Amino acid sequence: MPVTISAVETIQLRIPLDTWAPPPMFAGRPRTHVEALYVKVTCSDGTVGWGECFGSSGTAVIAAFDNWIRFLAVGKDPTDKGLVPTIERLLHGLGRAGIIMHALSGLDIALWDIRGKLEGASVSKLLGGAKRKRVETYASLLQYAGDVEHVKRNTARALERGYRHIKLHERTPEAVAAARSVTGPGIPIKVDTNCAWLPGEADKPVMGMKASDPYWVEEPIWPPEDFESAAKLRKATGVPIAMGENATSPSDFKKMIAAGATDYVQPSIVKIGGITQLFRIATESEKAGVTCVPHAFFFGPGYLATLHCIAAKERDAPLERLFADVAFVTYAKSVPDVNGGVDVPDRPGLGADPEEDLMAKFRV
Ligand SMILES: [Mg+2]
């Protein structure tokens, strides 16, 4: 009997977060929790696959499953690589980016997990084989709103915990200099500005950061799809640029590369269409000479899926690790982050399932 999809379940989690500082704002609210949205797909033979959608989209993503996606997926062949593209096409009138794609990203990841489990192969093997067994992680600090004491203390904390790559979410040269004063030379410091400036406003602060040798400055320009302004900034300052977590479709990556806007592309697996799209973007971007360092500000199946993509893609890249004390970290035991690095699991599928018993406490 052919295996079919028998159930598609969404699991929303709110997990308390201690950032060792006042909580940063996100989407108009203080970020006090990790907001996560997992997808559990069960098949007729009992195989279960796990996926993850952009957690901040929360109940809007659940509505996309409840109203449309579940009905289009249940009863279908989970190994059919045409299934997600078919659903995407059927729903294209609802928007080619945003909520629907955040939802389909989770479904795509779960189907790769199922394919791996049915074939007895890891996701990285399905992607052509792991080119590396261990991937370095970078500590992605939360935003401390320019408070240099928080920046210094938490940069030191990241180094103490074994990280050798740091990312700040700050917007001032002073904050970057504060982190550099703690790390000394030789530790890459990435600076994420989350679309801080209008075109023309960014040159001065970015030039100010240059003195602290940033590894890259991330998303300096609002709106993020203004690739021409980013290209101008990149040329004028000579500071490496990174972008892509807010791309509105896979084709954006071709456009940002063609415009000369960026040195690194950062597709987000939970937003852009899952493993299928992320791996395609990585392959095409790296063929064009631009390294893919995916966005991964989450801990669930999307994190493991990103790990497999990094393991299998052409160029090595560090994996983002949200740096805070979190009440429950998925895969903390099965795929641990030790001394700033993660071993790539070679077990079937994603290589680990979320700990459902521990997760239950944080379900919304
Ligand atoms: Mg970012």
mmCIF file of N, CA and C in Angstrom, residues 28-88:
data_model
loop_
_atom_site.group_PDB
_atom_site.id
_atom_site.type_symbol
_atom_site.label_atom_id
_atom_site.label_comp_id
_atom_site.label_asym_id
_atom_site.label_seq_id
_atom_site.Cartn_x
_atom_site.Cartn_y
_atom_site.Cartn_z
ATOM 1 N N GLY A 28 6.540 45.425 17.601
ATOM 2 C CA GLY A 28 5.752 46.295 18.464
ATOM 3 C C GLY A 28 5.517 45.788 19.872
ATOM 4 N N ARG A 29 6.122 44.638 20.202
ATOM 5 C CA ARG A 29 5.940 44.077 21.553
ATOM 6 C C ARG A 29 7.284 43.634 22.121
ATOM 7 N N PRO A 30 7.396 43.621 23.465
ATOM 8 C CA PRO A 30 8.644 43.101 24.047
ATOM 9 C C PRO A 30 8.797 41.603 23.754
ATOM 10 N N ARG A 31 9.996 41.228 23.374
ATOM 11 C CA ARG A 31 10.242 39.809 23.064
ATOM 12 C C ARG A 31 10.652 39.113 24.362
ATOM 13 N N THR A 32 9.681 38.489 25.026
ATOM 14 C CA THR A 32 9.931 37.823 26.307
ATOM 15 C C THR A 32 9.964 36.304 26.156
ATOM 16 N N HIS A 33 9.558 35.828 24.975
ATOM 17 C CA HIS A 33 9.469 34.390 24.736
ATOM 18 C C HIS A 33 10.029 34.059 23.353
ATOM 19 N N VAL A 34 10.471 32.817 23.192
ATOM 20 C CA VAL A 34 10.674 32.278 21.855
ATOM 21 C C VAL A 34 9.300 31.822 21.376
ATOM 22 N N GLU A 35 8.858 32.402 20.262
ATOM 23 C CA GLU A 35 7.573 32.003 19.677
ATOM 24 C C GLU A 35 7.885 30.974 18.604
ATOM 25 N N ALA A 36 7.337 29.784 18.732
ATOM 26 C CA ALA A 36 7.665 28.730 17.773
ATOM 27 C C ALA A 36 6.394 28.078 17.243
ATOM 28 N N LEU A 37 6.460 27.605 16.017
ATOM 29 C CA LEU A 37 5.312 26.961 15.385
ATOM 30 C C LEU A 37 5.812 25.716 14.646
ATOM 31 N N TYR A 38 5.547 24.551 15.219
ATOM 32 C CA TYR A 38 6.007 23.300 14.616
ATOM 33 C C TYR A 38 4.856 22.657 13.841
ATOM 34 N N VAL A 39 5.245 21.873 12.842
ATOM 35 C CA VAL A 39 4.264 21.116 12.061
ATOM 36 C C VAL A 39 4.583 19.634 12.227
ATOM 37 N N LYS A 40 3.568 18.859 12.573
ATOM 38 C CA LYS A 40 3.754 17.411 12.727
ATOM 39 C C LYS A 40 2.904 16.721 11.662
ATOM 40 N N VAL A 41 3.561 16.014 10.764
ATOM 41 C CA VAL A 41 2.849 15.319 9.694
ATOM 42 C C VAL A 41 2.921 13.819 9.967
ATOM 43 N N THR A 42 1.766 13.194 10.084
ATOM 44 C CA THR A 42 1.713 11.752 10.340
ATOM 45 C C THR A 42 1.256 11.032 9.071
ATOM 46 N N CYS A 43 1.910 9.922 8.774
ATOM 47 C CA CYS A 43 1.596 9.172 7.546
ATOM 48 C C CYS A 43 0.811 7.897 7.869
ATOM 49 N N SER A 44 0.241 7.317 6.824
ATOM 50 C CA SER A 44 -0.616 6.136 6.993
ATOM 51 C C SER A 44 0.140 4.943 7.573
ATOM 52 N N ASP A 45 1.463 4.893 7.401
ATOM 53 C CA ASP A 45 2.243 3.778 7.967
ATOM 54 C C ASP A 45 2.792 4.117 9.351
ATOM 55 N N GLY A 46 2.402 5.257 9.904
ATOM 56 C CA GLY A 46 2.852 5.644 11.243
ATOM 57 C C GLY A 46 4.091 6.542 11.235
ATOM 58 N N THR A 47 4.735 6.726 10.080
ATOM 59 C CA THR A 47 5.904 7.610 10.019
ATOM 60 C C THR A 47 5.471 9.042 10.352
ATOM 61 N N VAL A 48 6.302 9.700 11.160
ATOM 62 C CA VAL A 48 6.002 11.084 11.551
ATOM 63 C C VAL A 48 7.145 11.984 11.096
ATOM 64 N N GLY A 49 6.788 13.094 10.467
ATOM 65 C CA GLY A 49 7.795 14.081 10.072
ATOM 66 C C GLY A 49 7.521 15.406 10.759
ATOM 67 N N TRP A 50 8.611 16.135 11.046
ATOM 68 C CA TRP A 50 8.495 17.409 11.761
ATOM 69 C C TRP A 50 8.998 18.565 10.909
ATOM 70 N N GLY A 51 8.241 19.655 10.944
ATOM 71 C CA GLY A 51 8.655 20.864 10.249
ATOM 72 C C GLY A 51 8.488 22.061 11.159
ATOM 73 N N GLU A 52 8.932 23.214 10.691
ATOM 74 C CA GLU A 52 8.810 24.438 11.487
ATOM 75 C C GLU A 52 8.501 25.612 10.560
ATOM 76 N N CYS A 53 7.559 26.440 10.987
ATOM 77 C CA CYS A 53 7.205 27.662 10.262
ATOM 78 C C CYS A 53 7.762 28.858 11.038
ATOM 79 N N PHE A 54 7.720 30.027 10.430
ATOM 80 C CA PHE A 54 8.172 31.241 11.121
ATOM 81 C C PHE A 54 7.281 31.459 12.340
ATOM 82 N N GLY A 55 7.868 31.301 13.530
ATOM 83 C CA GLY A 55 7.073 31.258 14.749
ATOM 84 C C GLY A 55 6.344 32.544 15.058
ATOM 85 N N SER A 56 6.936 33.685 14.665
ATOM 86 C CA SER A 56 6.300 34.957 14.975
ATOM 87 C C SER A 56 5.000 35.153 14.206
ATOM 88 N N SER A 57 4.789 34.371 13.147
ATOM 89 C CA SER A 57 3.521 34.460 12.406
ATOM 90 C C SER A 57 2.395 33.738 13.141
ATOM 91 N N GLY A 58 2.757 32.935 14.127
ATOM 92 C CA GLY A 58 1.823 32.344 15.089
ATOM 93 C C GLY A 58 0.491 31.858 14.535
ATOM 94 N N THR A 59 -0.585 32.394 15.104
ATOM 95 C CA THR A 59 -1.913 31.873 14.770
ATOM 96 C C THR A 59 -2.295 32.149 13.310
ATOM 97 N N ALA A 60 -1.637 33.123 12.684
ATOM 98 C CA ALA A 60 -1.930 33.375 11.268
ATOM 99 C C ALA A 60 -1.504 32.170 10.421
ATOM 100 N N VAL A 61 -0.373 31.563 10.796
ATOM 101 C CA VAL A 61 0.081 30.362 10.082
ATOM 102 C C VAL A 61 -0.862 29.188 10.370
ATOM 103 N N ILE A 62 -1.296 29.093 11.616
ATOM 104 C CA ILE A 62 -2.233 28.016 11.966
ATOM 105 C C ILE A 62 -3.502 28.145 11.115
ATOM 106 N N ALA A 63 -3.969 29.379 10.946
ATOM 107 C CA ALA A 63 -5.167 29.597 10.119
ATOM 108 C C ALA A 63 -4.936 29.157 8.677
ATOM 109 N N ALA A 64 -3.730 29.370 8.165
ATOM 110 C CA ALA A 64 -3.429 28.940 6.786
ATOM 111 C C ALA A 64 -3.547 27.422 6.665
ATOM 112 N N PHE A 65 -3.074 26.710 7.685
ATOM 113 C CA PHE A 65 -3.233 25.245 7.679
ATOM 114 C C PHE A 65 -4.703 24.867 7.819
ATOM 115 N N ASP A 66 -5.405 25.511 8.766
ATOM 116 C CA ASP A 66 -6.791 25.128 9.063
ATOM 117 C C ASP A 66 -7.728 25.428 7.886
ATOM 118 N N ASN A 67 -7.467 26.527 7.198
ATOM 119 C CA ASN A 67 -8.374 26.927 6.111
ATOM 120 C C ASN A 67 -8.065 26.251 4.780
ATOM 121 N N TRP A 68 -6.791 26.017 4.519
ATOM 122 C CA TRP A 68 -6.428 25.551 3.169
ATOM 123 C C TRP A 68 -5.480 24.358 3.115
ATOM 124 N N ILE A 69 -4.313 24.499 3.770
ATOM 125 C CA ILE A 69 -3.209 23.579 3.453
ATOM 126 C C ILE A 69 -3.499 22.144 3.866
ATOM 127 N N ARG A 70 -4.106 21.971 5.048
ATOM 128 C CA ARG A 70 -4.373 20.607 5.513
ATOM 129 C C ARG A 70 -5.212 19.836 4.494
ATOM 130 N N PHE A 71 -6.240 20.493 3.948
ATOM 131 C CA PHE A 71 -7.156 19.807 3.002
ATOM 132 C C PHE A 71 -6.446 19.432 1.706
ATOM 133 N N LEU A 72 -5.433 20.198 1.361
ATOM 134 C CA LEU A 72 -4.702 19.944 0.117
ATOM 135 C C LEU A 72 -3.589 18.914 0.318
ATOM 136 N N ALA A 73 -3.235 18.631 1.576
ATOM 137 C CA ALA A 73 -2.107 17.731 1.845
ATOM 138 C C ALA A 73 -2.559 16.329 2.278
ATOM 139 N N VAL A 74 -3.608 16.268 3.092
ATOM 140 C CA VAL A 74 -4.035 14.961 3.621
ATOM 141 C C VAL A 74 -4.499 14.053 2.466
ATOM 142 N N GLY A 75 -4.040 12.811 2.524
ATOM 143 C CA GLY A 75 -4.387 11.835 1.485
ATOM 144 C C GLY A 75 -3.362 11.780 0.359
ATOM 145 N N LYS A 76 -2.426 12.731 0.348
ATOM 146 C CA LYS A 76 -1.438 12.793 -0.740
ATOM 147 C C LYS A 76 -0.167 11.998 -0.373
ATOM 148 N N ASP A 77 0.660 11.781 -1.392
ATOM 149 C CA ASP A 77 1.907 11.038 -1.250
ATOM 150 C C ASP A 77 2.986 11.953 -0.640
ATOM 151 N N PRO A 78 3.497 11.630 0.559
ATOM 152 C CA PRO A 78 4.478 12.530 1.194
ATOM 153 C C PRO A 78 5.821 12.564 0.464
ATOM 154 N N THR A 79 6.073 11.575 -0.390
ATOM 155 C CA THR A 79 7.360 11.538 -1.099
ATOM 156 C C THR A 79 7.298 12.294 -2.430
ATOM 157 N N ASP A 80 6.127 12.799 -2.767
ATOM 158 C CA ASP A 80 5.959 13.514 -4.047
ATOM 159 C C ASP A 80 6.550 14.924 -3.938
ATOM 160 N N LYS A 81 7.658 15.141 -4.629
ATOM 161 C CA LYS A 81 8.303 16.461 -4.552
ATOM 162 C C LYS A 81 7.472 17.550 -5.225
ATOM 163 N N GLY A 82 6.449 17.130 -5.952
ATOM 164 C CA GLY A 82 5.571 18.108 -6.598
ATOM 165 C C GLY A 82 4.445 18.596 -5.703
ATOM 166 N N LEU A 83 4.317 18.003 -4.493
ATOM 167 C CA LEU A 83 3.157 18.336 -3.662
ATOM 168 C C LEU A 83 3.180 19.797 -3.177
ATOM 169 N N VAL A 84 4.287 20.222 -2.597
ATOM 170 C CA VAL A 84 4.341 21.609 -2.085
ATOM 171 C C VAL A 84 4.209 22.625 -3.231
ATOM 172 N N PRO A 85 4.949 22.429 -4.342
ATOM 173 C CA PRO A 85 4.755 23.365 -5.458
ATOM 174 C C PRO A 85 3.308 23.401 -5.969
ATOM 175 N N THR A 86 2.631 22.251 -5.958
ATOM 176 C CA THR A 86 1.231 22.216 -6.408
ATOM 177 C C THR A 86 0.355 23.058 -5.482
ATOM 178 N N ILE A 87 0.555 22.896 -4.154
ATOM 179 C CA ILE A 87 -0.242 23.672 -3.196
ATOM 180 C C ILE A 87 0.079 25.155 -3.336
ATOM 181 N N GLU A 88 1.361 25.453 -3.511
ATOM 182 C CA GLU A 88 1.775 26.859 -3.658
ATOM 183 C C GLU A 88 1.059 27.487 -4.859
#
